[in-house]
Short mmCIF file of C-alpha atoms and ligand atoms in Angstrom, two decimals:
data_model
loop_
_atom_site.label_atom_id
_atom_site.label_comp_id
_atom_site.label_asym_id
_atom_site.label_seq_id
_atom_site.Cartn_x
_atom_site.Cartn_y
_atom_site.Cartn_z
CA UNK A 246 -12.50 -1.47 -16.92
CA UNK A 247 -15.89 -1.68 -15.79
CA UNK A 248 -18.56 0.90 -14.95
CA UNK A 249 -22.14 0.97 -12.84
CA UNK A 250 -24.98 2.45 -14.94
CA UNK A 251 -28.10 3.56 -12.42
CA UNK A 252 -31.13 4.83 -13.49
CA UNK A 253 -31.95 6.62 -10.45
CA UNK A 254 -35.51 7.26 -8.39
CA UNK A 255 -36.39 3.91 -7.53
CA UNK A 256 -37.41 2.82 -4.13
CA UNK A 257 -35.67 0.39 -2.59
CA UNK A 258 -37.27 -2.50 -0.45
CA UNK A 259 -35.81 -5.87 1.13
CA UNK A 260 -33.11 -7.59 2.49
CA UNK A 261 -29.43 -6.87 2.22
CA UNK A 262 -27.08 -9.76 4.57
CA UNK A 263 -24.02 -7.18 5.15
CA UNK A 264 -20.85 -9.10 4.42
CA UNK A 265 -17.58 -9.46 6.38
CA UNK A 266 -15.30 -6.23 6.86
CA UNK A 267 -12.53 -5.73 4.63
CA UNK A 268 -10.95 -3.75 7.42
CA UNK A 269 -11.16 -6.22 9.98
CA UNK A 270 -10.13 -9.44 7.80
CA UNK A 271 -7.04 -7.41 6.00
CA UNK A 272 -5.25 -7.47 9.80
CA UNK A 273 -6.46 -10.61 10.89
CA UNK A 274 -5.04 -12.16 7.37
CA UNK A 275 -2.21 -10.89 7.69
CA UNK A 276 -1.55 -12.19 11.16
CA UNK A 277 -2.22 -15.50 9.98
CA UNK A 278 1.66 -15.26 9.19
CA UNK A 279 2.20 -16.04 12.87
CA UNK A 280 -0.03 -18.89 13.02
CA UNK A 281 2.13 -21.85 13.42
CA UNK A 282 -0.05 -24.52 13.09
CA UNK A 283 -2.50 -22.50 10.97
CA UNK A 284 -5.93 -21.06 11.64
CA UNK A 285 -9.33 -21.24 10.01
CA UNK A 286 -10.66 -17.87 9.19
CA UNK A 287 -14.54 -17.43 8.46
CA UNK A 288 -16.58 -14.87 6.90
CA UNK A 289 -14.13 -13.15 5.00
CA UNK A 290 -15.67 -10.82 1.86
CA UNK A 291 -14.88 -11.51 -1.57
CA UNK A 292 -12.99 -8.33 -2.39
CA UNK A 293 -10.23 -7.41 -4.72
CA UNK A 294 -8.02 -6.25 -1.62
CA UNK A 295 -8.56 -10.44 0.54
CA UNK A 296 -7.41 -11.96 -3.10
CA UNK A 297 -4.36 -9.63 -2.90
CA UNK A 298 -4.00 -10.20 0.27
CA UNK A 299 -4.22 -14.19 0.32
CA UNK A 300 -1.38 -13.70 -2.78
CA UNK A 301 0.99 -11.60 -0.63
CA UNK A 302 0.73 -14.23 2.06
CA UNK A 303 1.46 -17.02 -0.54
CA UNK A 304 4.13 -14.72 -1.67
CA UNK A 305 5.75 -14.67 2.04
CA UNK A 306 5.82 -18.28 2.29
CA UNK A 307 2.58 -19.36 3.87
CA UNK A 308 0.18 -22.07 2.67
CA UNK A 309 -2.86 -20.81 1.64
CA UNK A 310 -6.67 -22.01 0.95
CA UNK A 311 -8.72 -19.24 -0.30
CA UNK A 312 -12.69 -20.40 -0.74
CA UNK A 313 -14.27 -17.38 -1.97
CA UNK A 314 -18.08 -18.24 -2.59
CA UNK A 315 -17.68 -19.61 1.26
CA UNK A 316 -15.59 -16.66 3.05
CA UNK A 317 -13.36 -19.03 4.29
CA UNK A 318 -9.38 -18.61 4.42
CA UNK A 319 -7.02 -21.63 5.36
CA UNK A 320 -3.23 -20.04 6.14
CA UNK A 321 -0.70 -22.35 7.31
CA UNK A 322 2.89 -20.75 7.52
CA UNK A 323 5.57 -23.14 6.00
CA UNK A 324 8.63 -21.06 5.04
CA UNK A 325 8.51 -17.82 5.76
CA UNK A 326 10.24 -15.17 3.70
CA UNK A 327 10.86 -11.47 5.03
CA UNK A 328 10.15 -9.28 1.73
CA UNK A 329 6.63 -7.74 0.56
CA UNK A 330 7.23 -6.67 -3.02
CA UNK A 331 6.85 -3.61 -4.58
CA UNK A 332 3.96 -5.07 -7.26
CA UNK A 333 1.66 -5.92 -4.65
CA UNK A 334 2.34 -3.36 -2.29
CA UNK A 335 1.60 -0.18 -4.47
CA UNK A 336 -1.84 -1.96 -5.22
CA UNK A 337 -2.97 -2.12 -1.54
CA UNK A 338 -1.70 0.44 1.16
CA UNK A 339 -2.85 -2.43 3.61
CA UNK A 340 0.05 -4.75 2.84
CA UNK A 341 2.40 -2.41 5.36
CA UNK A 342 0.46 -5.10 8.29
CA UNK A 343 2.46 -7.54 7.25
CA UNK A 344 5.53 -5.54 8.63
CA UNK A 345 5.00 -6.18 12.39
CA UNK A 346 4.17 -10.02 11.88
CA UNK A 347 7.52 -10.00 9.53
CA UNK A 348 9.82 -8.31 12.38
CA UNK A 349 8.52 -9.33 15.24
CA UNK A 350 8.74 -13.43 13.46
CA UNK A 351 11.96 -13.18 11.48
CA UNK A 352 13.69 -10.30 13.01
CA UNK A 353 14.26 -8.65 9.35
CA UNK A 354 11.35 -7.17 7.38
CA UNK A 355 11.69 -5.22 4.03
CA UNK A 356 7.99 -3.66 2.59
CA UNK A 357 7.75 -1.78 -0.39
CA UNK A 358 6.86 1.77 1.12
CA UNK A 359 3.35 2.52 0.13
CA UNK A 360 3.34 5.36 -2.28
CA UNK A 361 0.53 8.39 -2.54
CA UNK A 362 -2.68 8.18 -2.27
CA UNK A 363 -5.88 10.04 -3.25
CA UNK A 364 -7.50 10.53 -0.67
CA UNK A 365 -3.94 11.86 1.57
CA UNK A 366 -0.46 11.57 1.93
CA UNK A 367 -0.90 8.56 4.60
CA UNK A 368 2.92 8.20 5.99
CA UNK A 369 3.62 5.50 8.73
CA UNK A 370 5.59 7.59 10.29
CA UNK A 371 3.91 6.36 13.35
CA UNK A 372 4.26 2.69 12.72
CA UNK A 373 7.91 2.83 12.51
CA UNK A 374 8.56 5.39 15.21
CA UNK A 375 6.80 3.01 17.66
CA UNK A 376 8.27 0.10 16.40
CA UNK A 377 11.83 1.08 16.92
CA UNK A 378 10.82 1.85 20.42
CA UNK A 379 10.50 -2.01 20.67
CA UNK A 380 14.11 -2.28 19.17
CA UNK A 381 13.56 -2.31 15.29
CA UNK A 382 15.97 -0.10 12.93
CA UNK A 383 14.48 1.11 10.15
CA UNK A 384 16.47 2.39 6.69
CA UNK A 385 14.34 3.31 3.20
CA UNK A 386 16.03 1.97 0.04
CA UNK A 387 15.62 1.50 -3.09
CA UNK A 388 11.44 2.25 -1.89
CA UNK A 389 11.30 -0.10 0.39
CA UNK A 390 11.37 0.14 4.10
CA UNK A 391 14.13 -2.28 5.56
CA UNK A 392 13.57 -3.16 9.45
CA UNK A 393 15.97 -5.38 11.52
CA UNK A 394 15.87 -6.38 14.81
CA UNK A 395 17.96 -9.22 17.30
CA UNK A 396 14.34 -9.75 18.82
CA UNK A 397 11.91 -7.28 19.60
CA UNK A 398 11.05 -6.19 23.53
CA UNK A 399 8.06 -5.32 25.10
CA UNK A 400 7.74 -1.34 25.29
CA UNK A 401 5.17 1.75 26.85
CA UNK A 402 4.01 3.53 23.78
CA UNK A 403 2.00 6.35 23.05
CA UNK A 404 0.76 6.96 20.15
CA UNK A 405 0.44 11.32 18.72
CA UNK A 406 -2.62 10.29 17.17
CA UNK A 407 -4.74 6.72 17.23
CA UNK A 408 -3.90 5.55 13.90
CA UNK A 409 -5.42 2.32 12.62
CA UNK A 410 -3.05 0.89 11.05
CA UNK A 411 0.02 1.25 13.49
CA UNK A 412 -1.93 0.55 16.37
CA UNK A 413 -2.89 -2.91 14.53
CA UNK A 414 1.05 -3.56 13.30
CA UNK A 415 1.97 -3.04 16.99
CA UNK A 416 -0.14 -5.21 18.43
CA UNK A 417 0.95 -8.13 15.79
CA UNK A 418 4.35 -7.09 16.44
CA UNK A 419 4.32 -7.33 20.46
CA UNK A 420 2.24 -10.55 20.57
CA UNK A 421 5.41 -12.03 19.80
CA UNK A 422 7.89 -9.89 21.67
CA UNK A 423 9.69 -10.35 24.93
CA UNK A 424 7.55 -9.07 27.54
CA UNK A 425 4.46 -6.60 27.94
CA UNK A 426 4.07 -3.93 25.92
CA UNK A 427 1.55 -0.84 26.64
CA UNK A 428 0.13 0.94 24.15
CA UNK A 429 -1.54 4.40 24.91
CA UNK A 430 -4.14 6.10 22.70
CA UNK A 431 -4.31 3.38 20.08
CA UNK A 432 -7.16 3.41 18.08
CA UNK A 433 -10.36 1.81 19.48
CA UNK A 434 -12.14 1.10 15.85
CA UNK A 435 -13.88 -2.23 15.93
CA UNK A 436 -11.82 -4.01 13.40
CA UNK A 437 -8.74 -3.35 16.02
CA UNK A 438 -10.54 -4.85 18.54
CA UNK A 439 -11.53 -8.28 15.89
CA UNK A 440 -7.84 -8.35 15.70
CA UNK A 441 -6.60 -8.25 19.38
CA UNK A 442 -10.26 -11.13 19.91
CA UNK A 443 -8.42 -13.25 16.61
CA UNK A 444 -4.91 -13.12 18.10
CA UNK A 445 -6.26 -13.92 21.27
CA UNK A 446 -7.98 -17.20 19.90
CA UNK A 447 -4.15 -17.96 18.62
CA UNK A 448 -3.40 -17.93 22.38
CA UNK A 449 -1.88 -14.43 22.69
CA UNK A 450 -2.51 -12.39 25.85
CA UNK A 451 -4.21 -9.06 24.67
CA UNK A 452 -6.42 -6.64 27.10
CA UNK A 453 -8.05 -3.78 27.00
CA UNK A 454 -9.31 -4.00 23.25
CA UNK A 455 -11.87 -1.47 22.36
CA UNK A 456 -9.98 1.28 24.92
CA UNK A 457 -7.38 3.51 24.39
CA UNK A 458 -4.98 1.27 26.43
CA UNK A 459 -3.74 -1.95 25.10
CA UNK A 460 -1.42 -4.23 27.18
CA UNK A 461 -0.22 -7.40 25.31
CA UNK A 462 2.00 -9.71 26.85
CA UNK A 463 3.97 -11.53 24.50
CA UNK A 464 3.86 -15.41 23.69
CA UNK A 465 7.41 -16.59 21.74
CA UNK A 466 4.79 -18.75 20.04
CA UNK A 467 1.35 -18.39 18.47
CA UNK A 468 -1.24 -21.38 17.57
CA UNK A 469 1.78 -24.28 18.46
CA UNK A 470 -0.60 -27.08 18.92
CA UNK A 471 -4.06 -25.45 18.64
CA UNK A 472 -5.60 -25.14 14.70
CA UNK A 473 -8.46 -22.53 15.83
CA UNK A 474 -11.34 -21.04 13.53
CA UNK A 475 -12.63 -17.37 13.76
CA UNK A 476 -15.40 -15.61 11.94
CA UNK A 477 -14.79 -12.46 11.12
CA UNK A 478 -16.47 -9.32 12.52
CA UNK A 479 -19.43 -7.70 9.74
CA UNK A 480 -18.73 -5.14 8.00
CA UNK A 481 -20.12 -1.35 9.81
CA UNK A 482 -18.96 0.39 6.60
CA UNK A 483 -21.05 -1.64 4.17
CA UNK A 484 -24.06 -1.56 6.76
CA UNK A 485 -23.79 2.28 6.92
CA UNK A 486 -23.67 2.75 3.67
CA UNK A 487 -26.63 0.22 3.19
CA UNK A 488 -28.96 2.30 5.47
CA UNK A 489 -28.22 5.83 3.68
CA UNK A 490 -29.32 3.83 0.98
CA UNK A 491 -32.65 3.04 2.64
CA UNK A 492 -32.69 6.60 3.16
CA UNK A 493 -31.91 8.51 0.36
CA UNK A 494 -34.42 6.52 -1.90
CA UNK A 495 -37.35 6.66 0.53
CA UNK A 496 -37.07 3.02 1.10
CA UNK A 497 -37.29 0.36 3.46
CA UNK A 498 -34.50 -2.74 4.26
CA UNK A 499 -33.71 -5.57 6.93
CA UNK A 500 -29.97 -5.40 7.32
CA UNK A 501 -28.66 -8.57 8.87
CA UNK A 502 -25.60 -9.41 10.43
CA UNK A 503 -25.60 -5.65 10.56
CA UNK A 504 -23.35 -4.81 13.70
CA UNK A 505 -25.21 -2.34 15.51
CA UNK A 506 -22.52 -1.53 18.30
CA UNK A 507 -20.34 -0.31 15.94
CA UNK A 508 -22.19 1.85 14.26
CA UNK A 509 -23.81 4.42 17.03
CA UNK A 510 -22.33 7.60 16.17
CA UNK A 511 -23.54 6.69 12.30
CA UNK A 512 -27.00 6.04 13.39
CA UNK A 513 -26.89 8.57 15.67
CA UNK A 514 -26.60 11.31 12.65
CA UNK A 515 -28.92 9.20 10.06
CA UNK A 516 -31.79 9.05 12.89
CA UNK A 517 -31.09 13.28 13.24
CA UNK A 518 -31.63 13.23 9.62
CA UNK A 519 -35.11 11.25 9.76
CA UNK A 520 -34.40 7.75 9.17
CA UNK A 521 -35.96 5.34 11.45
CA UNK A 522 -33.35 2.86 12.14
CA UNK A 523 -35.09 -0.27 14.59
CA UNK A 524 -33.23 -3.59 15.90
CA UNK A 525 -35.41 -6.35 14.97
CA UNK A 526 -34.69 -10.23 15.89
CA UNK A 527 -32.95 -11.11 12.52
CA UNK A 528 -31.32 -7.78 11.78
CA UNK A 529 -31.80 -4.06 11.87
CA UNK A 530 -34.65 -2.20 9.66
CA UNK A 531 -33.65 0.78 8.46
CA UNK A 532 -36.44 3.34 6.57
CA UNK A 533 -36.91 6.76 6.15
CA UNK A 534 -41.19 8.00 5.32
CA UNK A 535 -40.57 11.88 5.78
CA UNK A 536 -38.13 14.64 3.94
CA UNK A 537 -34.51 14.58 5.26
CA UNK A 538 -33.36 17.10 7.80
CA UNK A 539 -30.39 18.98 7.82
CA UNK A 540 -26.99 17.67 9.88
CA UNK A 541 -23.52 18.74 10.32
CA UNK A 542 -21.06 16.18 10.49
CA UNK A 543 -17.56 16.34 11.89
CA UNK A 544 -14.93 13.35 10.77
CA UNK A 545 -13.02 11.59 13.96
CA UNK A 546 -11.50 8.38 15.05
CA UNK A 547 -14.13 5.52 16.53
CA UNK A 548 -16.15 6.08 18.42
CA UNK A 549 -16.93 8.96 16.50
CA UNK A 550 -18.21 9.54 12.87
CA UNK A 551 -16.44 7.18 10.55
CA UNK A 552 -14.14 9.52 8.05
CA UNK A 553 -15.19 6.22 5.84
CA UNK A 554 -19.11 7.03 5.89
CA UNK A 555 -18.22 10.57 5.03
CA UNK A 556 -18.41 10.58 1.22
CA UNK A 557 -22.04 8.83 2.02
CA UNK A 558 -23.77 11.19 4.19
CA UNK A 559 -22.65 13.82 1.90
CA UNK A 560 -25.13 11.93 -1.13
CA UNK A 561 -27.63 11.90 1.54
CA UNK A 562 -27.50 15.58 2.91
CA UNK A 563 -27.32 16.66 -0.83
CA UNK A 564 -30.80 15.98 -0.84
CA UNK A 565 -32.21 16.89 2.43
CA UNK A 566 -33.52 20.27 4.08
CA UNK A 567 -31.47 23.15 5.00
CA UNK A 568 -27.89 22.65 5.16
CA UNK A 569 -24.99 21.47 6.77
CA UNK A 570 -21.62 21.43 7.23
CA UNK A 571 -19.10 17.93 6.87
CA UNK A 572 -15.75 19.15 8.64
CA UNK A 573 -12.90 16.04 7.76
CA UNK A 574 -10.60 15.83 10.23
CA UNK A 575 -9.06 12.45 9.55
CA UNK A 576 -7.81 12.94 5.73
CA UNK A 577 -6.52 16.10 4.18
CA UNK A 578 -7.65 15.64 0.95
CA UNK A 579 -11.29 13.52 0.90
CA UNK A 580 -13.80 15.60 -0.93
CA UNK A 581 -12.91 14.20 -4.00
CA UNK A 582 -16.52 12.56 -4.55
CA UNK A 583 -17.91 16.65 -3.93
CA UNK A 584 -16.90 17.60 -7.13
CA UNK A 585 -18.52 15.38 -8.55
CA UNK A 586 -21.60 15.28 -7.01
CA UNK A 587 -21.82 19.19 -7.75
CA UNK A 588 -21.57 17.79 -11.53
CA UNK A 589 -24.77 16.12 -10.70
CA UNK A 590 -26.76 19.41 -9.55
CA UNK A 591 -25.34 19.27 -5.71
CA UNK A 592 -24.96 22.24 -4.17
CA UNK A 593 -21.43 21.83 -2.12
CA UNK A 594 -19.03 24.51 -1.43
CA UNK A 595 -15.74 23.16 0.11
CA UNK A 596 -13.21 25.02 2.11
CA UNK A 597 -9.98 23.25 3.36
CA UNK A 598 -11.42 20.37 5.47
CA UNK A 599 -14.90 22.08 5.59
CA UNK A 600 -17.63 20.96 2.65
CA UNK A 601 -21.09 23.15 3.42
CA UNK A 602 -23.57 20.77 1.54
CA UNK A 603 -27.33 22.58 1.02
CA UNK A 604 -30.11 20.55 -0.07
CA UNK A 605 -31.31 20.60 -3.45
CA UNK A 606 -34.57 19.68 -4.18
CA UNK A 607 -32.87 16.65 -7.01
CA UNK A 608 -29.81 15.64 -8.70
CA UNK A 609 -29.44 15.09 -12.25
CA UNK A 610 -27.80 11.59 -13.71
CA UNK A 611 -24.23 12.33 -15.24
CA UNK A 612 -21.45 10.65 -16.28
CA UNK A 613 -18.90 10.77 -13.04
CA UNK A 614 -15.65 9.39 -11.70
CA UNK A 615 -14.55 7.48 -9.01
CA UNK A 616 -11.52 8.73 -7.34
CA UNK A 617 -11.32 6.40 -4.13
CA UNK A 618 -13.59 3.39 -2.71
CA UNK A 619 -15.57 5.26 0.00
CA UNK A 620 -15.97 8.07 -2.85
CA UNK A 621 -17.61 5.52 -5.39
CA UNK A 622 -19.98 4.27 -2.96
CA UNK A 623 -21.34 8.30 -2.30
CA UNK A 624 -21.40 8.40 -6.16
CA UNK A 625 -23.61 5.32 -6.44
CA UNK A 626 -25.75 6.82 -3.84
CA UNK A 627 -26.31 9.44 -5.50
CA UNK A 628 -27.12 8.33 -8.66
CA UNK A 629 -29.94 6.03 -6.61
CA UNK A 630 -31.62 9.08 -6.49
CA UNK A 631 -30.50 11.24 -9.44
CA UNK A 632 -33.22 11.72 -12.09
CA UNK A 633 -32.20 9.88 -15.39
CA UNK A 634 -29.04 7.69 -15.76
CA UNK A 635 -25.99 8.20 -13.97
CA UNK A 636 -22.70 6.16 -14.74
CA UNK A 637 -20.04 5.58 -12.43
CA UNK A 638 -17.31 5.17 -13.85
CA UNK A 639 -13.27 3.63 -12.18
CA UNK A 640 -15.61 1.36 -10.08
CA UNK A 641 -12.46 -0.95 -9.60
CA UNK A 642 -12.36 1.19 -6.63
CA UNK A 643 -15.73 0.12 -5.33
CA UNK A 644 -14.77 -3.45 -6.05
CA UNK A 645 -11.81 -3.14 -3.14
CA UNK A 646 -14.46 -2.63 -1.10
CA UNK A 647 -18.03 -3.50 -1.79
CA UNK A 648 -19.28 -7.17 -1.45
CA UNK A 649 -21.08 -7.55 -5.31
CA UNK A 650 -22.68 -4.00 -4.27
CA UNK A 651 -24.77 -3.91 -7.47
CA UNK A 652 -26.08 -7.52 -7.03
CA UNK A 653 -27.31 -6.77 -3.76
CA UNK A 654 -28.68 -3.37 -4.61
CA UNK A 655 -30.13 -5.17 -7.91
CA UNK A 656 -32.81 -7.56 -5.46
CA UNK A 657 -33.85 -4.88 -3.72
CA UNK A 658 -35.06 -3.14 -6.53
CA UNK A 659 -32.21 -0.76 -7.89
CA UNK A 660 -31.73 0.09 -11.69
CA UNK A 661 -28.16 -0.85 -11.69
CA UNK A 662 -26.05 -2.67 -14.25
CA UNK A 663 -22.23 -3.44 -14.70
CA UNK A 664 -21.12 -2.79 -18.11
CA UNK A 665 -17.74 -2.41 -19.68
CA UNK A 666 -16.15 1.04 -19.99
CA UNK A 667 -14.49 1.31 -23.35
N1 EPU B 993 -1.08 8.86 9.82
C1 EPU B 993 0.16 9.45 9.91
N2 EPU B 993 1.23 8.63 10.21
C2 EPU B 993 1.09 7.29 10.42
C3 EPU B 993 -0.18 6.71 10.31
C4 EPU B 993 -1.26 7.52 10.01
O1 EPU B 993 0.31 10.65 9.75
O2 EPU B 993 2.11 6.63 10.69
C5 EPU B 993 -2.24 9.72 9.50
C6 EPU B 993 -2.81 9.38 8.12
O3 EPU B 993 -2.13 10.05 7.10
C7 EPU B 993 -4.26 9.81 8.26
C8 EPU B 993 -4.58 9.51 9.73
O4 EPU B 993 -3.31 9.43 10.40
O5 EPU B 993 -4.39 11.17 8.00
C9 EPU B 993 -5.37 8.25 9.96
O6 EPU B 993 -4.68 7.14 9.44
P1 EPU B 993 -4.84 5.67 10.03
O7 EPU B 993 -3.49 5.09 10.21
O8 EPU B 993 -5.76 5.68 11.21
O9 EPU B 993 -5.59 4.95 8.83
P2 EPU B 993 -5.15 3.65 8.04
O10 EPU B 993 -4.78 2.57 8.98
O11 EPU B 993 -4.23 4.01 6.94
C10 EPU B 993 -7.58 2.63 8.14
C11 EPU B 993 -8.56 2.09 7.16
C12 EPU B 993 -9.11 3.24 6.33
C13 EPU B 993 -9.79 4.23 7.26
C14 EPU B 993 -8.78 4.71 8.32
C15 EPU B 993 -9.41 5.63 9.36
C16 EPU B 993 -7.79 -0.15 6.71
C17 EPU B 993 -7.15 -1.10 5.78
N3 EPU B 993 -7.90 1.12 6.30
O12 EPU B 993 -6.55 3.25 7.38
O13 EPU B 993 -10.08 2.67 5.46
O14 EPU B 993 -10.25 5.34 6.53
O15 EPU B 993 -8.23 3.57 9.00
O16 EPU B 993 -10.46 5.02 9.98
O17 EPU B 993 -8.20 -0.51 7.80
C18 EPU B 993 -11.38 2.50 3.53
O18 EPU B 993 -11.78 1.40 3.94
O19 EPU B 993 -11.89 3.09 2.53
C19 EPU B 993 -10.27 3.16 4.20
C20 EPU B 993 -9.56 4.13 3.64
#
């Protein structure tokens, strides 16, 4: 197991190319399964959860060409097999996507159901409940969720809560069923909307991406004669977490490919906090030449603040002015990355979904542990600005996530170094 080592309190300065989004490819890979004559996928981050993903797909019968130095994924389904195993599954919550591709191409899907996770309980309650509206049966054996169906149908849906995840294994699953489907209050993140602009390069009929209302009309077939490419959208996650970087250590960076859109409620808070974030012609500078301010920050779906910057903004208002309050609305239990940062001299106080963070003038380096990938990335934050040497340890979270984060932090002038824990 491996862990990052920081020596903390140095400025950073340069560029930082943001990579592809993990979020975005996972869905899009995983609707390669209904690409019959295969696709060409672009950009794609070299990340412990895209090689898991690229197995699975092998694993369900489909050809596949992983180039990892290049981003690029070949997937050409051959024979396609209807069962996601259990070994796979528990390491990557994501595989449940492959569930609406499975059902809505073979009519029988069986997933191992994901088990617990630290940062919530995170059911699909809501996946399955929709799907049956489109005429899937669902039983749980043996830990694994079985679905059947004699065809799936077109359906009007609407969703208790946007949730990423369903909303993106409906929309693979009805791009394939008999007739329209309408989906209300799906979830508008970006990475939904890369999916319905992918599937619609594979010829499906998808409108209304980036809205609460989806209709898809669905195609019996998907790619027949076309072989089409698609890049990937960049990662917002990564480029957040790259400009409270900028901005905790009184630095200055180009971000590029950085995908400003998609990040306005982010920038919107970082800018309240001081950091002067300015679109440039290759990319977005983001730097930060006075104390921080004080913010308070409340979790939602897009287009408001990303529950997956949350765990960042809390390193940064650790050290600003004043204080704040982070209220996290979208997962019961993510303030794991609080306690530790209080082990580093923060001063957090948490209360059920509230954390009141006040500034403290530094943080101390310590020894701390990462508990889930958004977490580890406020950790290393942190410990950018910490006085002496922090080490992060579990970073096999960060890897899920992070696009050779300490390489990149490395050439822009971070102390940072990978060493093994033993
Ligand atoms: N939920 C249910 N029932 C469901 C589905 C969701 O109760 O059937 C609840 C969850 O328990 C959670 C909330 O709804 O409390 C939101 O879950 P959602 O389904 O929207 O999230 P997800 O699809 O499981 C994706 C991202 C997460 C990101 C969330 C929210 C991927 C692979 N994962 O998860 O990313 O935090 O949306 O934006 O896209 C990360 O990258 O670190 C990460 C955790």
């Amino acid at each position: 197991m491996d862990k990052l080592v920081i020596e903390g309190g140095a400025r950073l300065n340069g560029k930082i190319r943001v990579s592809g989004s993990k979020n975005a490819a996972l869905p899009i890979l995983m609707a390669g399964i209904m690409a019959e004559n295969g696709v060409h996928i672009s950009n794609v981050p070299d990340l412990k959860d895209i090689h898991t993903t690229t197995r699975l797909l092998s694993m369900l019968g489909c050809e596949v060409e992983y180039n990892p130095e290049k981003g690029r994924v070949f997937i050409l389904p051959r024979r396609i097999i209807p069962e996601a195993p259990y070994d796979l599954v528990r390491t990557m919550r994501a595989s449940v996507l492959c569930l609406g591709p499975l059902l809505g191409l073979l009519g029988q899907a069986k997933v191992a159901m994901p088990g617990c996770c630290a940062i919530g309980s995170r059911p699909v309650d809501m996946h399955l409940r929709a799907l049956e509206q489109m005429g899937a049966e669902f039983e749980l054996k043996d830990g694994y969720i079985i679905g059947r169906c004699s065809g799936l149908h077109g359906a009007h849906i609407q969703f208790d809560f946007p949730t990423v995840g369903g909303t993106e294994n409906l929309i693979m699953a009805a791009a394939t069923a008999d007739g329209e489907t309408v989906l209300e209050n799906a979830a508008r993140e970006p990475e939904v909307a890369d999916l319905c602009n992918f599937l619609n390069c594979c010829g499906a009929k998808i409108s209304g991406q980036g809205t609460s209302v989806l209709r898809i009309t669905g195609k019996s077939r998907l790619c027949a004669d076309a072989r089409p490419e698609y890049a990937v959208m960049p990662d917002r996650i990564e480029a957040g977490t790259y400009m409270v970087a900028a901005g905790i250590t009184n630095g200055e960076l180009l971000l590029e490919q950085c995908p400003l859109k998609a990040l306005d409620a982010v920038i919107f808070k970082l800018r309240e906090m001081g950091l002067e974030i300015t679109p440039e012609n290759d990319g977005v500078r983001v730097g930060c030449s006075h104390p921080l301010c004080d913010v308070d920050v409340m979790t939602l779906p897009f287009p408001g603040f990303p529950t997956d910057m949350q765990a960042q903004i809390m390193a940064l208002m650790t050290v600003s002015r004043g204080s704040g309050i982070i209220q996290e609305t979208v997962f019961e239990n993510r303030f794991m990355h609080a306690l530790e940062m209080i082990r580093m001299g923060a001063n957090i106080k948490l209360s059920g979904q509230n954390a009141m963070v006040r500034g403290v003038k530094r943080l101390k380096g310590a020894p701390v542990m990462a508990s889930d990938l958004r977490a580890s990335a406020g950790l290393v934050l942190a410990g950018l600005v910490a006085e002496g040497s922090t080490e992060v340890r579990r970073i096999y979270h960060l890897d899920r996530g992070y696009e050779r984060m300490e390489e990149k932090l490395k050439l822009v002038g971070a102390r940072i170094k990978r060493t093994e824990d033993k």
